[in-house]
Short mmCIF file of C-alpha atoms in Angstrom, two decimals:
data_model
loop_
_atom_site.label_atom_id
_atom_site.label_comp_id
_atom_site.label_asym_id
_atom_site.label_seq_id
_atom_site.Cartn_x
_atom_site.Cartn_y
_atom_site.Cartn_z
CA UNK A 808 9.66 -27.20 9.75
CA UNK A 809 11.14 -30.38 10.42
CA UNK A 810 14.32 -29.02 12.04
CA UNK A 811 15.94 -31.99 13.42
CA UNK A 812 15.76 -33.92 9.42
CA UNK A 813 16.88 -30.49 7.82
CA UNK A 814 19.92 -30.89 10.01
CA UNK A 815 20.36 -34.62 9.71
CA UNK A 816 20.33 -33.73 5.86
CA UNK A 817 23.02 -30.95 6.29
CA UNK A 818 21.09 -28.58 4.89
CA UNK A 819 21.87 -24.90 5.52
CA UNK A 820 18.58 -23.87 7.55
CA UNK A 821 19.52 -20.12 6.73
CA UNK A 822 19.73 -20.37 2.92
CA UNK A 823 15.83 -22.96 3.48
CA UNK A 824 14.71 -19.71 5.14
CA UNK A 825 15.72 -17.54 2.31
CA UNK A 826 14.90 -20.03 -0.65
CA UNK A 827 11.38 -20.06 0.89
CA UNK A 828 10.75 -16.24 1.10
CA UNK A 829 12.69 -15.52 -2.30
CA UNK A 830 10.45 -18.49 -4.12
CA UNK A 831 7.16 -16.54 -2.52
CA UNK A 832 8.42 -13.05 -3.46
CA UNK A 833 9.10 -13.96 -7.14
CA UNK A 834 5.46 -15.45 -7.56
CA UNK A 835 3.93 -12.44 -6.11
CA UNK A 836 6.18 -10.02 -7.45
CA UNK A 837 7.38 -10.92 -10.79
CA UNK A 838 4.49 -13.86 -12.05
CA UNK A 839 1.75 -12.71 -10.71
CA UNK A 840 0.39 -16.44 -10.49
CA UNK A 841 0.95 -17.66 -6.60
CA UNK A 842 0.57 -20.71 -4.27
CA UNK A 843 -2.47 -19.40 -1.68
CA UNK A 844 -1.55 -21.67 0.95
CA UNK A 845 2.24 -22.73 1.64
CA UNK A 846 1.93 -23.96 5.08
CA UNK A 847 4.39 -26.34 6.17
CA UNK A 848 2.31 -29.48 5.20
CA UNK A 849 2.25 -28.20 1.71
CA UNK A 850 5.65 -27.01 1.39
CA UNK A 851 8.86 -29.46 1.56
CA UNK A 852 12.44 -29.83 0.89
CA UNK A 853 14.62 -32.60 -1.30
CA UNK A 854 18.17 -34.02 -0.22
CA UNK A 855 19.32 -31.24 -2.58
CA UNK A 856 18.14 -28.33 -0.62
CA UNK A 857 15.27 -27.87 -3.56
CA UNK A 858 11.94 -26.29 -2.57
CA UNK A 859 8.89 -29.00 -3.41
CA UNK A 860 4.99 -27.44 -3.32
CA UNK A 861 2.27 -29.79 -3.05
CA UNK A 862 -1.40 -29.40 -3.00
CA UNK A 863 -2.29 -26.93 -6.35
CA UNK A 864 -6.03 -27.09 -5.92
CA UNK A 865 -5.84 -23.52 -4.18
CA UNK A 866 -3.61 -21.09 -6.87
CA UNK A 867 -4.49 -17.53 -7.59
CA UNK A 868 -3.89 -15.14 -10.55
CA UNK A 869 -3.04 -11.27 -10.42
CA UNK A 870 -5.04 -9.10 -12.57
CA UNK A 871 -3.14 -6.77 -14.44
CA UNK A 872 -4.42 -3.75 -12.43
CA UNK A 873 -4.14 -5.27 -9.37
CA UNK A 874 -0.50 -6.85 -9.93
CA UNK A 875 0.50 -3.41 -11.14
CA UNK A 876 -1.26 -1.83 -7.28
CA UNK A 877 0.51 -4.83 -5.30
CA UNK A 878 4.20 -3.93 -6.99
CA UNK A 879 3.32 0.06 -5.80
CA UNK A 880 2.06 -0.84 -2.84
CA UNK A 881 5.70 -2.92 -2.06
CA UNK A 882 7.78 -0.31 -3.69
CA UNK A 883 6.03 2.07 -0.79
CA UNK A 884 6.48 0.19 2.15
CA UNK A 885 9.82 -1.37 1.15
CA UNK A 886 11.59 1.14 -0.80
CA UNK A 887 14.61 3.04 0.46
CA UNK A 888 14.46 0.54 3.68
CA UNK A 889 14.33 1.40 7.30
CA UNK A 890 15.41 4.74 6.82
CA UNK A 891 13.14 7.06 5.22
CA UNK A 892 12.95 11.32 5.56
CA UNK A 893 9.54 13.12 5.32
CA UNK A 894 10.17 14.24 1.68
CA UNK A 895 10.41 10.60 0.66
CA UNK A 896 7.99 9.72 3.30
CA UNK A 897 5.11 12.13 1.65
CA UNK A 898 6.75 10.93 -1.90
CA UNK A 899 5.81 7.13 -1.00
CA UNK A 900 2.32 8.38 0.73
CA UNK A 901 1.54 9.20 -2.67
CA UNK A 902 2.07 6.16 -3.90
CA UNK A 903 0.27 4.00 -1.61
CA UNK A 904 -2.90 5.67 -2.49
CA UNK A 905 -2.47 5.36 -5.77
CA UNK A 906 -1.73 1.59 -5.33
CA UNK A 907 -4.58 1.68 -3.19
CA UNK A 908 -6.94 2.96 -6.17
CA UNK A 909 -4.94 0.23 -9.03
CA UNK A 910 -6.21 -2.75 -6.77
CA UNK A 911 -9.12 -1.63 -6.24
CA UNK A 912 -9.13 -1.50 -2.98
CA UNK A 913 -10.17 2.54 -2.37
CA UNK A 914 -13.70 3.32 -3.25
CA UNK A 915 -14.49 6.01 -5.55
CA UNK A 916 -15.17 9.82 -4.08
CA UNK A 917 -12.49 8.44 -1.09
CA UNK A 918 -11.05 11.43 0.64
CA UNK A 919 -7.59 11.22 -1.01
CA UNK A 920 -5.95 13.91 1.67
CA UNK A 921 -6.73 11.68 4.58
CA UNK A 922 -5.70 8.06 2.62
CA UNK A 923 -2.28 9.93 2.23
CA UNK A 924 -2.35 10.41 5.88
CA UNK A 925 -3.45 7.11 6.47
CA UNK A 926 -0.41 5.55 4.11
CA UNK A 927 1.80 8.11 5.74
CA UNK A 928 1.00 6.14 9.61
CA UNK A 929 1.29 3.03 7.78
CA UNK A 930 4.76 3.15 6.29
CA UNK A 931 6.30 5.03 8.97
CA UNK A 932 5.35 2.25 11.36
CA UNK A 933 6.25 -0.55 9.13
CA UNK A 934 9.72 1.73 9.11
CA UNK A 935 9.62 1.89 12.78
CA UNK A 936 8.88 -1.69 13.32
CA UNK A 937 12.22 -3.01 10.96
CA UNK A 938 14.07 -0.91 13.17
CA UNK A 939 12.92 -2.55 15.96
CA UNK A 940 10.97 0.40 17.43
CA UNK A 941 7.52 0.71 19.29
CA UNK A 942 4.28 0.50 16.60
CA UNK A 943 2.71 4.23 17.30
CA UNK A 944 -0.92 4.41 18.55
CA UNK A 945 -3.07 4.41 15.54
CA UNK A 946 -5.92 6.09 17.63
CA UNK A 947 -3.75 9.15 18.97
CA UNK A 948 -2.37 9.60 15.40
CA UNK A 949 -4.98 8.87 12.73
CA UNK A 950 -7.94 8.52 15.20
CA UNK A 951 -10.20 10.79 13.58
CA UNK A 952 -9.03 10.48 9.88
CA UNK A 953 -9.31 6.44 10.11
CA UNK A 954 -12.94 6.54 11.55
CA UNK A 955 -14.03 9.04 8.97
CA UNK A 956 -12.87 6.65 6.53
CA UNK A 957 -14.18 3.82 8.59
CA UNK A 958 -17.70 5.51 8.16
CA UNK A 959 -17.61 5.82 4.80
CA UNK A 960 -16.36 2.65 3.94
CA UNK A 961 -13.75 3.29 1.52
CA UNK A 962 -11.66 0.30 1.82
CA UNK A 963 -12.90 -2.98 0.19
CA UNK A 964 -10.38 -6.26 0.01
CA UNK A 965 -11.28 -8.83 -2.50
CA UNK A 966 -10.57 -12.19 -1.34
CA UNK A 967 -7.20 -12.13 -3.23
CA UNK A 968 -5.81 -10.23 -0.58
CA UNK A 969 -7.16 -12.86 2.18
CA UNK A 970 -5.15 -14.99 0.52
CA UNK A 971 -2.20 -13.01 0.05
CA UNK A 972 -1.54 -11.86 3.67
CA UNK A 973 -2.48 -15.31 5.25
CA UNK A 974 0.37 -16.57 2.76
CA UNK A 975 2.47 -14.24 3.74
CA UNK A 976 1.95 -15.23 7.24
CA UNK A 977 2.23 -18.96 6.45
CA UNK A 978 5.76 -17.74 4.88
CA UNK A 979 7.19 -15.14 7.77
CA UNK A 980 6.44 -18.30 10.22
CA UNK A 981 8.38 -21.14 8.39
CA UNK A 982 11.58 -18.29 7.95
CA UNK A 983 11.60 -17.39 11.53
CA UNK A 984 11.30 -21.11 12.43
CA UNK A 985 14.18 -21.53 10.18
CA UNK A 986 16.24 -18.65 10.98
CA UNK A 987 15.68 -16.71 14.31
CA UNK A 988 17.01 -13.55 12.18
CA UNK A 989 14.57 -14.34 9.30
CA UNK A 990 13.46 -10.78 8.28
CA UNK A 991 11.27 -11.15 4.92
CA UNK A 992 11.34 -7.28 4.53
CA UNK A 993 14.81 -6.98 4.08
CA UNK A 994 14.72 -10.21 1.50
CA UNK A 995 12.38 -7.93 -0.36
CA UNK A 996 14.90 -4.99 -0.64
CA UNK A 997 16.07 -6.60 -4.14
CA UNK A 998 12.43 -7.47 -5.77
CA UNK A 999 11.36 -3.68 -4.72
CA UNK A 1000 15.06 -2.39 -6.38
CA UNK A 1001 13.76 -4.55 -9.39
CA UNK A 1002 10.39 -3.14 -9.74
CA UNK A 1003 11.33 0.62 -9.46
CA UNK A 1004 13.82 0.13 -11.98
CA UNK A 1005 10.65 -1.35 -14.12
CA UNK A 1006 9.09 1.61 -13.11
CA UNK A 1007 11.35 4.01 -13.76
CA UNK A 1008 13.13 2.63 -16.99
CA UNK A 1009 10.65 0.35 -18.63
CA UNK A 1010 7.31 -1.49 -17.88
CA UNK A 1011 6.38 -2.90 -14.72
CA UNK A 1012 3.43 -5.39 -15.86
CA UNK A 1013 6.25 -6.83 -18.95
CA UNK A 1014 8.71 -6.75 -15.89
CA UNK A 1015 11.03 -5.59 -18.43
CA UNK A 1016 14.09 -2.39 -18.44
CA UNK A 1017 14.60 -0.22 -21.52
CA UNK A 1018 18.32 0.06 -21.18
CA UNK A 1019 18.65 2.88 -23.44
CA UNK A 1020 16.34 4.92 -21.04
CA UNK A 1021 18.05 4.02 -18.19
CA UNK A 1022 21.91 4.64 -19.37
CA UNK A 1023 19.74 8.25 -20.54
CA UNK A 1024 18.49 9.15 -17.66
CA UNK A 1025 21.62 7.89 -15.55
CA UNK A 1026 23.75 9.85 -18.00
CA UNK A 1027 20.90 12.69 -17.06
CA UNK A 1028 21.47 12.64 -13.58
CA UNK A 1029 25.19 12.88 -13.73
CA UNK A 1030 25.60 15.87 -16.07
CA UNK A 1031 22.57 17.98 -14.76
CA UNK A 1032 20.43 17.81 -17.83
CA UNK A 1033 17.79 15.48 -16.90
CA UNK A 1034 14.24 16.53 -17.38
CA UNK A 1035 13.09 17.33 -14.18
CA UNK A 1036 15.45 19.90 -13.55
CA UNK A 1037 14.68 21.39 -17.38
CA UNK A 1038 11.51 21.01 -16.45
CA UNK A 1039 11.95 22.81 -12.58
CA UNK A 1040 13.88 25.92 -14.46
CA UNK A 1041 11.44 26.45 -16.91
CA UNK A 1042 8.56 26.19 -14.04
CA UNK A 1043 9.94 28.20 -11.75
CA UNK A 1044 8.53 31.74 -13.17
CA UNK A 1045 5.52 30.52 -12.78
CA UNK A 1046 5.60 29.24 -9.62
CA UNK A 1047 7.26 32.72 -8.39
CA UNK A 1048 4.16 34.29 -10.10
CA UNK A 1049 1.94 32.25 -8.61
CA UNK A 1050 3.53 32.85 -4.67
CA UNK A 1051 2.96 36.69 -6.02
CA UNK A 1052 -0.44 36.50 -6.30
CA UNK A 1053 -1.43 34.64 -3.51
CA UNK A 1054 0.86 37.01 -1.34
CA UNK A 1055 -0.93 39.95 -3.08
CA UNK A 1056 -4.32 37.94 -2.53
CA UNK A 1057 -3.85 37.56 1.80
CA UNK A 1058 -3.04 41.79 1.83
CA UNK A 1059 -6.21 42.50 -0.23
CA UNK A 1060 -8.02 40.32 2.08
CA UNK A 1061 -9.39 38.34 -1.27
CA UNK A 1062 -7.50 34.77 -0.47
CA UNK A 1063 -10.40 31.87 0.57
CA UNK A 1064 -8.97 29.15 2.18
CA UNK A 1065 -10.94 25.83 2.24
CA UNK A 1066 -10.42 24.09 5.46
CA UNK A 1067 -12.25 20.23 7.04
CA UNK A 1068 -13.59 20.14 9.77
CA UNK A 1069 -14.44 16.05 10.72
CA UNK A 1070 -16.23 17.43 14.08
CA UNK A 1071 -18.76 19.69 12.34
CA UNK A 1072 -19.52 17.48 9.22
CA UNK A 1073 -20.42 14.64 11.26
CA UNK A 1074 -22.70 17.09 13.45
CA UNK A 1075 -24.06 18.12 10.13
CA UNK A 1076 -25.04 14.76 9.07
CA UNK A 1077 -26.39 13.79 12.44
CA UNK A 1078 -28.48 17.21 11.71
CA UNK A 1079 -29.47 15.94 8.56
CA UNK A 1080 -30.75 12.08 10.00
CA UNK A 1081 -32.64 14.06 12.26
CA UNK A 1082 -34.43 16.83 10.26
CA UNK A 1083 -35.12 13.15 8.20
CA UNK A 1084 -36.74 11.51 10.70
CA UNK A 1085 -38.43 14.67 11.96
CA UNK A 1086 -40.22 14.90 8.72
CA UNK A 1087 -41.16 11.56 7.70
CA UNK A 1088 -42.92 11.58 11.59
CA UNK A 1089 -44.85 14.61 10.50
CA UNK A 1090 -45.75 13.15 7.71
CA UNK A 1091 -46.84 9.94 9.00
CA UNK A 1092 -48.86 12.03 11.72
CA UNK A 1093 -50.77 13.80 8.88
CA UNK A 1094 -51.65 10.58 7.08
CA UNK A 1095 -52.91 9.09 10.25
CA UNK A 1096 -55.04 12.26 11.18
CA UNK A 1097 -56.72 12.29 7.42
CA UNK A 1098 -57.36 8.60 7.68
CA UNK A 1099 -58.92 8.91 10.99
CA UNK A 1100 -61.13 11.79 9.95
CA UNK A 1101 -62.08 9.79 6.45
CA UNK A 1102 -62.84 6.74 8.63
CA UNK A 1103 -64.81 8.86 10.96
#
């Protein structure tokens, strides 16, 4: 952060700015094994342009679970960039949950439906906010979905992630001190290209491609016989059949349809403290009575 000996040096304060996020991104995103705290008084430069750490008392390790939940969780927010339609949107909803669930972050017996909504808020705004637009208002989105969840405490962050985002932080501010256009999203684009590739073509926690699979399913993709459109033909009966019955289902008048309610299931449970309360006061009314009457 020394801006005034980087440019005494001649050193290119644009390629510092990118060496910085790039050497982060790769220990996060392809090690697994990371520096927790790279402020500026721990990180340096040589005469060379080369990045020097200091202080390794305070280095963390991945678990395999959660370094394979930290790679999805990227490849949601970052993939496809600033651009993103609903289809791909609800695609990469999906994934954050299930990223969520890998780190071990989501609590078991989590309402999955609104987590999906919640990831849906999240990476549209992240979206939003590369493209230089407005965050939305959480509350007049998600309100009610994020305080239900809230309630039932479904999120839990183990201090790895503490250390994480305040490293990411640490990072974002020496690139933007760097580099006024410093955007460590868009330096991300080719780690996130590099990890769905893992994920589609090979293993993600090896950090390895099969190449074989992935000239197979490119060759796939260009002549039309790929399997998810084998698979899509040979579904699509049954999926016909099953729009038949359900149509067949709403005229007979048979079709149930589940539907939540967040207003009346919190009235329930209020009901519920209540009757709870109610009843351990009679109760403790009836043992007082028969003790007074014993000790008269």
């Amino acid at each position: 952060t020394d801006i005034e000996q980087v440019e005494k040096l001649g050193l290119d304060r644009k390629m510092l700015a990118k060496r910085t996020a790039e050497s982060f991104l790769s220990q996060i995103l392809r090690t697994g094994y990371f520096h927790c705290d790279p402020h500026p008084g721990n990180l340096a430069v040589d005469k060379n342009g080369n990045l020097v750490y200091y202080d390794y008392g305070m280095m963390d390790e991945l678990k395999p679970d959660v370094r394979l939940g930290f790679r999805n969780l990227c490849i949601a927010l970052f993939e496809g960039g600033p651009f993103v339609d609903d289809l791909a949107l609800g695609k990469s909803a999906k994934t954050f949950v299930l990223a969520l669930e890998q780190m071990g972050v989501l609590s078991k017996g989590a309402d999955k439906l609104a987590v999906e909504k919640f990831g849906r808020f999240c990476i549209r705004t992240f979206k939003d906010v590369q493209l230089g637009k407005p965050a939305a208002n959480i509350k007049q989105q998600i309100g009610p979905d994020l305080q239900a969840l809230t309630e039932a405490n479904v999120f839990r962050f183990p201090s790895t992630f503490t250390f994480i985002f305040r490293a990411f932080a640490s990072i974002d501010g020496i690139g933007k001190g760097l580099d006024k256009d410093f955007d460590i999203g868009q330096l991300s684009q080719p780690f996130v290209e590099e990890l769905t590739e893992q994920a589609r073509y090979g293993d993600v926690i090896e950090g390895s491609v099969n190449p074989t699979q992935k000239a197979f399913s490119q060759f796939g993709s260009l002549t039309g016989l790929n399997p998810d459109d084998i698979n899509t033909a040979v579904s699509s009966p049954r999926k016909i059949a099953y729009l038949e019955e359900t149509v067949r289902a709403m005229e007979q008048g048979s079709l149930k349809i589940r539907v939540r309610s967040l207003e009346n299931e919190k009235a329930l449970e209020r009901m519920a403290i209540t009757q709870g309360q109610t009843t351990s006061l009679l109760l403790a009314s009836v043992f007082l009575n028969l003790g007074l009457t014993v000790s008269a």
